[in-house]
XYZ file of N, CA and C in Angstrom:
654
model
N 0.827 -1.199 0.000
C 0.000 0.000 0.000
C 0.867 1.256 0.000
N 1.677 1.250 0.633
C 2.835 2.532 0.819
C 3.404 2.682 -0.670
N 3.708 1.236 -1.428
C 4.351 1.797 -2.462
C 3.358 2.434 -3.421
N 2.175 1.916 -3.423
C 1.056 2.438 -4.454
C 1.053 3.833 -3.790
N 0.872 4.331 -2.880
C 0.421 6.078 -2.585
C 2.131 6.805 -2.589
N 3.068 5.988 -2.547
C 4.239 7.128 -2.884
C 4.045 7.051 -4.001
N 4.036 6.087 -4.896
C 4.050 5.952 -7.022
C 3.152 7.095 -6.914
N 1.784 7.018 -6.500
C 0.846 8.100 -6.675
C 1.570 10.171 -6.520
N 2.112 9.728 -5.458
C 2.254 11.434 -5.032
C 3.437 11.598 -5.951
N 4.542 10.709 -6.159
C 5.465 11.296 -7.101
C 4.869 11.139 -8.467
N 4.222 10.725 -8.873
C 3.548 10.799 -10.417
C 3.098 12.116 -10.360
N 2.600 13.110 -9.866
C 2.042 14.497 -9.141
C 2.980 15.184 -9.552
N 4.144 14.798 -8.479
C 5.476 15.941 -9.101
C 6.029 15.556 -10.461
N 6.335 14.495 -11.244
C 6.804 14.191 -12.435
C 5.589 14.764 -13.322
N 4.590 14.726 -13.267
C 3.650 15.339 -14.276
C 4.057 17.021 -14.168
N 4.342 17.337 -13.124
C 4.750 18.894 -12.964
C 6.119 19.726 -14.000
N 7.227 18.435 -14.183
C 8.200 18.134 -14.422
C 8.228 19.267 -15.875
N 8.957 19.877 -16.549
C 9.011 19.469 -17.466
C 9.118 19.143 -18.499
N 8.564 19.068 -20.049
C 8.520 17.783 -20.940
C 9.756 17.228 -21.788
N 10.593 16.213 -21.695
C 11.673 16.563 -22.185
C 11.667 15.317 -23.216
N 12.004 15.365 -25.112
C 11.495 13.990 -25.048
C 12.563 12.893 -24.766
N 13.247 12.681 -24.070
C 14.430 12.297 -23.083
C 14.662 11.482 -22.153
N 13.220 12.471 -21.630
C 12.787 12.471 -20.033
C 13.994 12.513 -18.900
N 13.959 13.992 -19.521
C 14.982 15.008 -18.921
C 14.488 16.054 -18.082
N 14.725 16.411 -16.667
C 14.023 17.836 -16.386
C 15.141 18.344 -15.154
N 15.038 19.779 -15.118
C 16.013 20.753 -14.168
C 15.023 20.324 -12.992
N 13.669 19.861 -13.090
C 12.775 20.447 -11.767
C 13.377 20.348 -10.256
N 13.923 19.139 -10.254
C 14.812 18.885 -8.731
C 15.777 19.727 -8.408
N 16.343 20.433 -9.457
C 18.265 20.637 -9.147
C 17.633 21.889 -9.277
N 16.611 22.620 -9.975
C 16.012 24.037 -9.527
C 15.305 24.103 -7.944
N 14.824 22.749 -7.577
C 14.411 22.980 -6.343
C 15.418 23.010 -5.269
N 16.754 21.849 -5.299
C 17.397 21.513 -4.177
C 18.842 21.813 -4.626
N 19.708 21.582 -5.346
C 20.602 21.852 -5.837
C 21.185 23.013 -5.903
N 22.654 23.259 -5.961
C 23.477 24.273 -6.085
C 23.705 25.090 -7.298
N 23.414 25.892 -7.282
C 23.896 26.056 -9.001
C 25.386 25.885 -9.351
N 25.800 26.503 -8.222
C 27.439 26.897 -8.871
C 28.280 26.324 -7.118
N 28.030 24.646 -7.425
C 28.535 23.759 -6.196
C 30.509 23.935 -6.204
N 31.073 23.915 -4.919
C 32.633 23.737 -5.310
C 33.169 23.019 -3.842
N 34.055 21.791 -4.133
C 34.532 21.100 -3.089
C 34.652 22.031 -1.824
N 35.250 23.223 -1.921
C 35.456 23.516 -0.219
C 34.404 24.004 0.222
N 32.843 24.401 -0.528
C 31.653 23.612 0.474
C 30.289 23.749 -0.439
N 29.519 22.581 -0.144
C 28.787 22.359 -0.996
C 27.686 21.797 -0.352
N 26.101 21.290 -0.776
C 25.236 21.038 -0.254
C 24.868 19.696 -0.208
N 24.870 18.866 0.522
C 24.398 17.354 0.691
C 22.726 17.190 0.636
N 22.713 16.743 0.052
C 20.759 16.632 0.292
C 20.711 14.633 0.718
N 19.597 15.141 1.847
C 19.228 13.615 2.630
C 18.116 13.254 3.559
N 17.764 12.656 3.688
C 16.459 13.035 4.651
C 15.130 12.248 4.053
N 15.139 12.426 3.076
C 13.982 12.554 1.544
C 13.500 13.485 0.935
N 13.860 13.671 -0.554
C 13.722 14.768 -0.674
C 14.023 16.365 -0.376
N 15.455 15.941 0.235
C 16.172 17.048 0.885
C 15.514 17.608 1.812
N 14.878 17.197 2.803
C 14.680 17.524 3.946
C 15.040 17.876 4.683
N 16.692 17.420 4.834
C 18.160 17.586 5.797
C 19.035 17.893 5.052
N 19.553 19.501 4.084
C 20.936 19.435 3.741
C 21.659 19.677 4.886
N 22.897 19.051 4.174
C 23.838 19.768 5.096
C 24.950 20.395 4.385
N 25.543 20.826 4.912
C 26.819 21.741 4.208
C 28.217 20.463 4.107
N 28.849 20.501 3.107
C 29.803 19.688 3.660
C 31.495 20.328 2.952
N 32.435 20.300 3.480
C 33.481 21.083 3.442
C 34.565 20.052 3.306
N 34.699 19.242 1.904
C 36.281 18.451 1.427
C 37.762 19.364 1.630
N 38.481 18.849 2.005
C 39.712 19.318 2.436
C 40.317 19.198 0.778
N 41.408 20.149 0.687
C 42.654 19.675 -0.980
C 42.998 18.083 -0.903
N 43.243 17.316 0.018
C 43.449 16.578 0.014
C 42.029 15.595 -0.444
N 41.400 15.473 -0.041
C 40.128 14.773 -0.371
C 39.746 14.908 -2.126
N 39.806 16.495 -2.299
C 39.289 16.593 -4.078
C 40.444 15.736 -4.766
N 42.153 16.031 -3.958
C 43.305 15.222 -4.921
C 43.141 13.815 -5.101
N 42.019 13.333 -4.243
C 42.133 11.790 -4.229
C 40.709 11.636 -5.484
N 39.803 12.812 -5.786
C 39.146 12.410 -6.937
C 39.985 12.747 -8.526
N 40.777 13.480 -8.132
C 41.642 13.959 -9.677
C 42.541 12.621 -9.868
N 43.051 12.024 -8.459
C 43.583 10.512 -9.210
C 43.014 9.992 -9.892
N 41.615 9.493 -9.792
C 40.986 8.946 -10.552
C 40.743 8.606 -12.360
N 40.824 9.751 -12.348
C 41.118 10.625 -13.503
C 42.571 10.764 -14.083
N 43.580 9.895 -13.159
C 44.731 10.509 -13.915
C 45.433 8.782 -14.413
N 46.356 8.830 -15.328
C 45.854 9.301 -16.846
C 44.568 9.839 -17.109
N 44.545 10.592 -17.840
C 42.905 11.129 -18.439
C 42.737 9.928 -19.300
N 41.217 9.581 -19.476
C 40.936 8.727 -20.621
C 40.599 8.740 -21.633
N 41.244 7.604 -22.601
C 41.379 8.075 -23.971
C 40.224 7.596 -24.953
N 39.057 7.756 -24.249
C 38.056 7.510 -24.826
C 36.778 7.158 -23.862
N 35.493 7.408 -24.244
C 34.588 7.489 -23.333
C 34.036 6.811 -22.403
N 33.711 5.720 -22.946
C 33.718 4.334 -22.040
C 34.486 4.470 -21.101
N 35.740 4.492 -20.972
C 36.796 4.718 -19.667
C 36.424 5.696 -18.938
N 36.285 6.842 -19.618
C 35.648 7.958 -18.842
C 34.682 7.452 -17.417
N 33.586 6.993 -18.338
C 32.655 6.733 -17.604
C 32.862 5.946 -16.141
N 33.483 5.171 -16.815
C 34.245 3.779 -15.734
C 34.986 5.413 -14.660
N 35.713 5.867 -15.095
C 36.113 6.633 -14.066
C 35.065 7.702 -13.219
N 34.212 8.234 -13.850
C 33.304 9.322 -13.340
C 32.385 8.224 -12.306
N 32.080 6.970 -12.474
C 31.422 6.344 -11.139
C 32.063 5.959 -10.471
N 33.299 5.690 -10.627
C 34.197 5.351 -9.727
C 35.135 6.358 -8.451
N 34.728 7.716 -8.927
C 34.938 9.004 -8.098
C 33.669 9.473 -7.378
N 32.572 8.966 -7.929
C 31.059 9.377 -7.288
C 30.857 8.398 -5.877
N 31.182 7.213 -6.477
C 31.411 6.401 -5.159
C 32.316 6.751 -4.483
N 33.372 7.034 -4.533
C 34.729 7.928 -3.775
C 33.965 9.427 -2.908
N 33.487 10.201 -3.489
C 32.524 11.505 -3.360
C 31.527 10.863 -1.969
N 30.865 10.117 -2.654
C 29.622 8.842 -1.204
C 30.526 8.699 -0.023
N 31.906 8.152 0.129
C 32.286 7.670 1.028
C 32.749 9.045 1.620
N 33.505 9.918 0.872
C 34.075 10.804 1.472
C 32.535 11.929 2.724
N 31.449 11.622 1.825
C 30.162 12.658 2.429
C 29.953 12.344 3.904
N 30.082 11.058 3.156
C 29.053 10.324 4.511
C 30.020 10.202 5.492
N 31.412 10.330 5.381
C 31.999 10.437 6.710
C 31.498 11.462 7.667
N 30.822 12.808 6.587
C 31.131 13.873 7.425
C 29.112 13.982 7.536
N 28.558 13.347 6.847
C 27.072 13.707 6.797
C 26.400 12.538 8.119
N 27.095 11.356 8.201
C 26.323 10.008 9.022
C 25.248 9.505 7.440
N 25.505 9.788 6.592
C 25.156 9.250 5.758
C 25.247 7.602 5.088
N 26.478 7.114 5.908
C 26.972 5.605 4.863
C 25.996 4.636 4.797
N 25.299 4.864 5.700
C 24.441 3.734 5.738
C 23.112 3.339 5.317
N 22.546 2.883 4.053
C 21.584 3.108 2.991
C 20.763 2.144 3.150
N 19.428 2.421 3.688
C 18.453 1.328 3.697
C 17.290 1.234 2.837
N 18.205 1.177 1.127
C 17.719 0.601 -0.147
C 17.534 -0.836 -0.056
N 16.347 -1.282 -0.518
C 16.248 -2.376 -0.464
C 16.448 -3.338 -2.078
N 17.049 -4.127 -2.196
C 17.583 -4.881 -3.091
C 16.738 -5.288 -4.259
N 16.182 -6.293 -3.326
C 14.671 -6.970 -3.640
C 13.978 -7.067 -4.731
N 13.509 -5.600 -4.476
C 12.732 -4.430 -5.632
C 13.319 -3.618 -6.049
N 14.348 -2.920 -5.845
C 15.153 -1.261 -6.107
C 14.013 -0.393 -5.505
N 13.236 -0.456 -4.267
C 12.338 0.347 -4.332
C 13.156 0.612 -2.130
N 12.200 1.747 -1.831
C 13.258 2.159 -0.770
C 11.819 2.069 0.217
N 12.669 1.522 1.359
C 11.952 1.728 2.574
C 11.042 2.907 3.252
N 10.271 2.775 4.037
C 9.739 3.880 4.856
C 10.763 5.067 5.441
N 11.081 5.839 5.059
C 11.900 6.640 6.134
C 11.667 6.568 7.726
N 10.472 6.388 7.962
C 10.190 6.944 9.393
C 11.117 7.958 10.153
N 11.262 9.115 9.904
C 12.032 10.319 9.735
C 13.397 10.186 10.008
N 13.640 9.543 9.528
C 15.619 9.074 9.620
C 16.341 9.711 9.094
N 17.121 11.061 9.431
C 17.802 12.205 8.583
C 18.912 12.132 7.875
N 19.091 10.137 8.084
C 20.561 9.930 7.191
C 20.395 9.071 6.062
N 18.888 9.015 5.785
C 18.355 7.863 4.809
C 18.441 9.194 3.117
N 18.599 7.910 2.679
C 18.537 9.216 1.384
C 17.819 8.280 0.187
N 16.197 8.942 -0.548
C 15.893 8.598 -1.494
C 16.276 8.515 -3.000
N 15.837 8.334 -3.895
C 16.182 8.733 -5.354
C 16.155 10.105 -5.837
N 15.374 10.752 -4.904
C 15.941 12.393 -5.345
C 17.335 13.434 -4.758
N 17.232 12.545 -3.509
C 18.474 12.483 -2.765
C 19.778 12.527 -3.861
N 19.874 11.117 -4.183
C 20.579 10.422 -4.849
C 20.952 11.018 -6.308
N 19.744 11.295 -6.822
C 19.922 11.930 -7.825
C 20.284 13.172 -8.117
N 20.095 14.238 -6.967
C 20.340 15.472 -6.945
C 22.283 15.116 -6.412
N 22.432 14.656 -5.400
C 23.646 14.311 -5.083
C 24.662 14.203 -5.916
N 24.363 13.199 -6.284
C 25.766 12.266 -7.894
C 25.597 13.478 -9.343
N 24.539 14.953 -9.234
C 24.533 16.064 -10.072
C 25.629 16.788 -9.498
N 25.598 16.708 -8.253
C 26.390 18.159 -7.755
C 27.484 17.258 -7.761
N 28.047 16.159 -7.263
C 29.683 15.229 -7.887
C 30.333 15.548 -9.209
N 28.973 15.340 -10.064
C 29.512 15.341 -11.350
C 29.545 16.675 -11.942
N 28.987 17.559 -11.339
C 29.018 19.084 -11.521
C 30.797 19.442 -11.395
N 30.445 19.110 -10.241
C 32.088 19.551 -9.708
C 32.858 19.472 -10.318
N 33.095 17.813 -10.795
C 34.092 17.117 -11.997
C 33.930 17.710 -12.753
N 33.210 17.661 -13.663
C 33.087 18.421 -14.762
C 33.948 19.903 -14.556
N 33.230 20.774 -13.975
C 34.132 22.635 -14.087
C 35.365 22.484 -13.393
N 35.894 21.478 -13.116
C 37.604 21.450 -12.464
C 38.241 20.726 -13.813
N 37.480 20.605 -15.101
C 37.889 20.012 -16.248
C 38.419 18.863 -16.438
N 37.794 17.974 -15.798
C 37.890 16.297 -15.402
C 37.064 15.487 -16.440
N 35.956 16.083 -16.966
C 35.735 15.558 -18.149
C 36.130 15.811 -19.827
N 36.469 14.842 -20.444
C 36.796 14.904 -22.026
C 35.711 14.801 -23.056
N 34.924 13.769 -22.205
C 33.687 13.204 -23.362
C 32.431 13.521 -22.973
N 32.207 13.788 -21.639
C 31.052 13.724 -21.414
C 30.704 15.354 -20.542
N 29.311 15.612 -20.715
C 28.623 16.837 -19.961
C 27.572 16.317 -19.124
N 27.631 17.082 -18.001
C 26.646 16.418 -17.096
C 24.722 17.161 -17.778
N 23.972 16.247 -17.485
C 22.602 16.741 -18.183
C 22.129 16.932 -16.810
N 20.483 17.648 -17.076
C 19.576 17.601 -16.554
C 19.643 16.312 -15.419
N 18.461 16.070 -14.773
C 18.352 14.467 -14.116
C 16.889 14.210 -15.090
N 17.096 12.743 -14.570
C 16.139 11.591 -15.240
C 15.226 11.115 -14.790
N 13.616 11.349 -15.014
C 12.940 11.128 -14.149
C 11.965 9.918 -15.127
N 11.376 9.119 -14.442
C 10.330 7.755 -15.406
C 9.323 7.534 -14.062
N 7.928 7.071 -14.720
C 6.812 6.528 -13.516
C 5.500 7.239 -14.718
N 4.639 6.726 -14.651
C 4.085 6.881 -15.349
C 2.158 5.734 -14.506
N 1.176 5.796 -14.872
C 0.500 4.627 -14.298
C 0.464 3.540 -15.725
N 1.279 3.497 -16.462
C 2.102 2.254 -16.845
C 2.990 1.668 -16.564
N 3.984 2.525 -15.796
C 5.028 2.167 -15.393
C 5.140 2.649 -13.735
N 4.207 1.905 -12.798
C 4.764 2.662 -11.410
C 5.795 2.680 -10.433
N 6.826 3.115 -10.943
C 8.235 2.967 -10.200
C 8.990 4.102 -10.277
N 8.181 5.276 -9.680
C 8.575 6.647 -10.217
C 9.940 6.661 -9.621
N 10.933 7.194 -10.408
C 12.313 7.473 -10.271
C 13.123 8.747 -10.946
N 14.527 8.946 -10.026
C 15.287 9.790 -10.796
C 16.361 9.703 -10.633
N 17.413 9.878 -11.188
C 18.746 10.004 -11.291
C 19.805 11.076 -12.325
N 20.825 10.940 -12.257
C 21.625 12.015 -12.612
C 22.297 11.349 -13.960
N 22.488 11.902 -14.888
C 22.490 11.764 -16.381
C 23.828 12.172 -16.868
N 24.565 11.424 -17.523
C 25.718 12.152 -18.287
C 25.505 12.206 -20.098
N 25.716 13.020 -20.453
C 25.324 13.510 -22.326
C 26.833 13.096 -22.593
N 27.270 11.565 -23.718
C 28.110 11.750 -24.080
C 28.157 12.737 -25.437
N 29.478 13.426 -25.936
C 29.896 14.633 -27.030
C 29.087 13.675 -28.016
N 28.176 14.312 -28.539
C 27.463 13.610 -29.757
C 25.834 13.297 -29.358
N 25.434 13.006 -28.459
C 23.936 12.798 -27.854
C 23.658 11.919 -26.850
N 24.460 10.694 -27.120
C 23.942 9.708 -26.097
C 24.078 10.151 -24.470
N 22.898 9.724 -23.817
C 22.643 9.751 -22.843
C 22.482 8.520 -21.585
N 23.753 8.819 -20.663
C 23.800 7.669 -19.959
C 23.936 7.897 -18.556
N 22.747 7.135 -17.679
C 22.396 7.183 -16.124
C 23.505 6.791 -15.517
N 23.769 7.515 -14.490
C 24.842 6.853 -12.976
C 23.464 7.100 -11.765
N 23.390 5.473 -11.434
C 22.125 5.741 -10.776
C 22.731 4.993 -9.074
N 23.208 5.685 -8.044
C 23.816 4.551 -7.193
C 22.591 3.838 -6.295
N 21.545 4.490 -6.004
C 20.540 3.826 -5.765
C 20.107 2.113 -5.777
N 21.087 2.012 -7.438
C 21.253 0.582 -7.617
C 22.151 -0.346 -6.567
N 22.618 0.461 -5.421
C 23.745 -0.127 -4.897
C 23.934 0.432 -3.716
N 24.685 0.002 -2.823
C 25.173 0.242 -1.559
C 25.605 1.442 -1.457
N 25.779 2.227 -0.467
C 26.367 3.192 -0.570
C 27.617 2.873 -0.810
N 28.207 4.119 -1.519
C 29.789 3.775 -1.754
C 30.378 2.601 -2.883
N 29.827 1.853 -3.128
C 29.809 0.823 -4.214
C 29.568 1.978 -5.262
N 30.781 1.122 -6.302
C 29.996 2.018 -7.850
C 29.048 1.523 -8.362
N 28.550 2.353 -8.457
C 27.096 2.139 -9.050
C 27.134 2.212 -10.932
N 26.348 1.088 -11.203
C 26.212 0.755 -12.669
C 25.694 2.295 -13.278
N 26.518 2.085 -14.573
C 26.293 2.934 -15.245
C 25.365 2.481 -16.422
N 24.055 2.892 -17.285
C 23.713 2.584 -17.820
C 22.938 3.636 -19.150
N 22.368 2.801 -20.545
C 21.850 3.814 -21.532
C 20.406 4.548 -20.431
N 20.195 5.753 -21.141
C 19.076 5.633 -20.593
C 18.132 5.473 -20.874
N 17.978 5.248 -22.003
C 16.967 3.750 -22.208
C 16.578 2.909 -21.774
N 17.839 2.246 -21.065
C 17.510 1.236 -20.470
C 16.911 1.540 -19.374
N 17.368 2.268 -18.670
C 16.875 2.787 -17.402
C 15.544 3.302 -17.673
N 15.013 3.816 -18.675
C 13.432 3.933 -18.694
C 12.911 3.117 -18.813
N 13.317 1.981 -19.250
C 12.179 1.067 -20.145
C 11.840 0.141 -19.493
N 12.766 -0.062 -18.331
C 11.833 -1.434 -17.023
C 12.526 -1.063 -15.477
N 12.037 -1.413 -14.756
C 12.449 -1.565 -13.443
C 11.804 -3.119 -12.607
N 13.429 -3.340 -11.796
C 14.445 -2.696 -12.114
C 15.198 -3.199 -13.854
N 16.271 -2.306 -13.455
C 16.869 -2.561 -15.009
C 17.952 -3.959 -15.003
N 18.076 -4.487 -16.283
C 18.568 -5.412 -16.472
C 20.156 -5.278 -16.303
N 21.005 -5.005 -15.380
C 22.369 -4.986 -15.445
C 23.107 -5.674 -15.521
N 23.066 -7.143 -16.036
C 23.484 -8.069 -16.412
C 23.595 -7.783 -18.122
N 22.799 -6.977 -18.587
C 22.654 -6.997 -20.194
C 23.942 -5.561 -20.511
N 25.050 -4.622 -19.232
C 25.562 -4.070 -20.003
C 26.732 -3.997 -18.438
N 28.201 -3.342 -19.222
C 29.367 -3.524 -18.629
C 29.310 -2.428 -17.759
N 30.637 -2.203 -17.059
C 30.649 -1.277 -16.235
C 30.572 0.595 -16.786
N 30.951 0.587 -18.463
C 30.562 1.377 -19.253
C 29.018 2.075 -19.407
N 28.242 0.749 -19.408
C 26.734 1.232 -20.061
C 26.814 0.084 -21.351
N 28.214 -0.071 -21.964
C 27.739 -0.389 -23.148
C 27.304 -2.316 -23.210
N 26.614 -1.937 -24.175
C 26.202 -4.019 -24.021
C 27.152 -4.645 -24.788
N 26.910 -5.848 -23.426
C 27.371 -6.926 -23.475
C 27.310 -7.929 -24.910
N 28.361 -8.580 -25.345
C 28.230 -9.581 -26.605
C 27.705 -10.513 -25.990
């Protein structure tokens, strides 16, 4: 019953959303988000729905351990990618030291998330999704990306599809569009990267059908 009346109230805000044919929209990162986020301090959203930001303040040392990531730069996009979730999960661990955040009670199961019962360190899919924007924001204007621009976020649910969701989007140079959704995963674990296609077209998504890239599997 809980999941039918949350599908309901977020179908409310996604109809508000909007229209992107993409299914692309600013609406979250105009509501909760930073515009102009930068490691020495920036906004954590958590709670649900950003209920609880908090401020959080990375030391030089902390951003140098995401520019490793990145170093060699990669010589082509796919790698990229492999690297940009692999610093977002780096970004997760580093937050949640300072937020009480590490500990994520996503449930597997379904990909669908528990009751909060007002727990200020639980973090939903808008959480999540607004979050891994302002990571990849960052990366991006410290010129860490080659191939890719961070987009809008990604929102799907529909009463065909009730599994209203969102996540944070990367535009590779040329059009394609591909989800970093960590939701799929533990905190701190990298989280699959995928088309977003795929990510619209079922829940949960099939991540067995593509690599740590996005791209599919032979």
């Amino acid at each position: 019953m809980l999941r039918i009346f949350t599908g309901l109230a977020l179908m409310v805000v996604l109809a508000a959303c909007a229209e992107h044919r993409d299914h692309l929209s600013a609406h979250y990162l105009d509501q909760y988000a930073e515009a102009d986020p930068h490691p020495a301090q920036f906004r954590e959203c958590h709670g649900f729905s950003c209920a609880v930001p908090s401020r959080v303040v990375l030391r030089p040392a902390d951003w140098r351990r995401v520019h490793a990531i990145f170093t060699p730069p990669a010589k082509d996009a796919a790698t990229e990618r492999r690297h940009i979730a692999a610093a977002v999960a780096l970004m997760q661990r580093l937050v949640g030291a300072q937020t009480g955040t590490s500990a994520h009670q996503w449930t597997h199961k379904d990909m669908m998330i528990l009751p909060n019962l007002g727990d200020p360190t639980q973090l939903d899919c808008i959480d999540e999704a607004v979050n891994t924007w302002t990571y990849m924001t960052m990366m991006e204007r410290d010129g860490l990306f080659r191939f890719h621009h961070v987009a809008p976020l990604a929102f799907a649910g529909s009463p065909v599809d009730p599994n209203p969701r969102n996540a944070a989007v990367l535009e590779e140079r040329g059009g394609t569009y591909y989800v970093i959704d960590p939701s799929l995963v533990d905190s701190g674990m990298v989280a699959p990267v995928l088309p977003l296609t795929a990510w619209l077209d079922s829940w949960p998504p099939e991540l067995s059908r593509f690599d740590s890239a996005g791209l599919p599997r032979s």
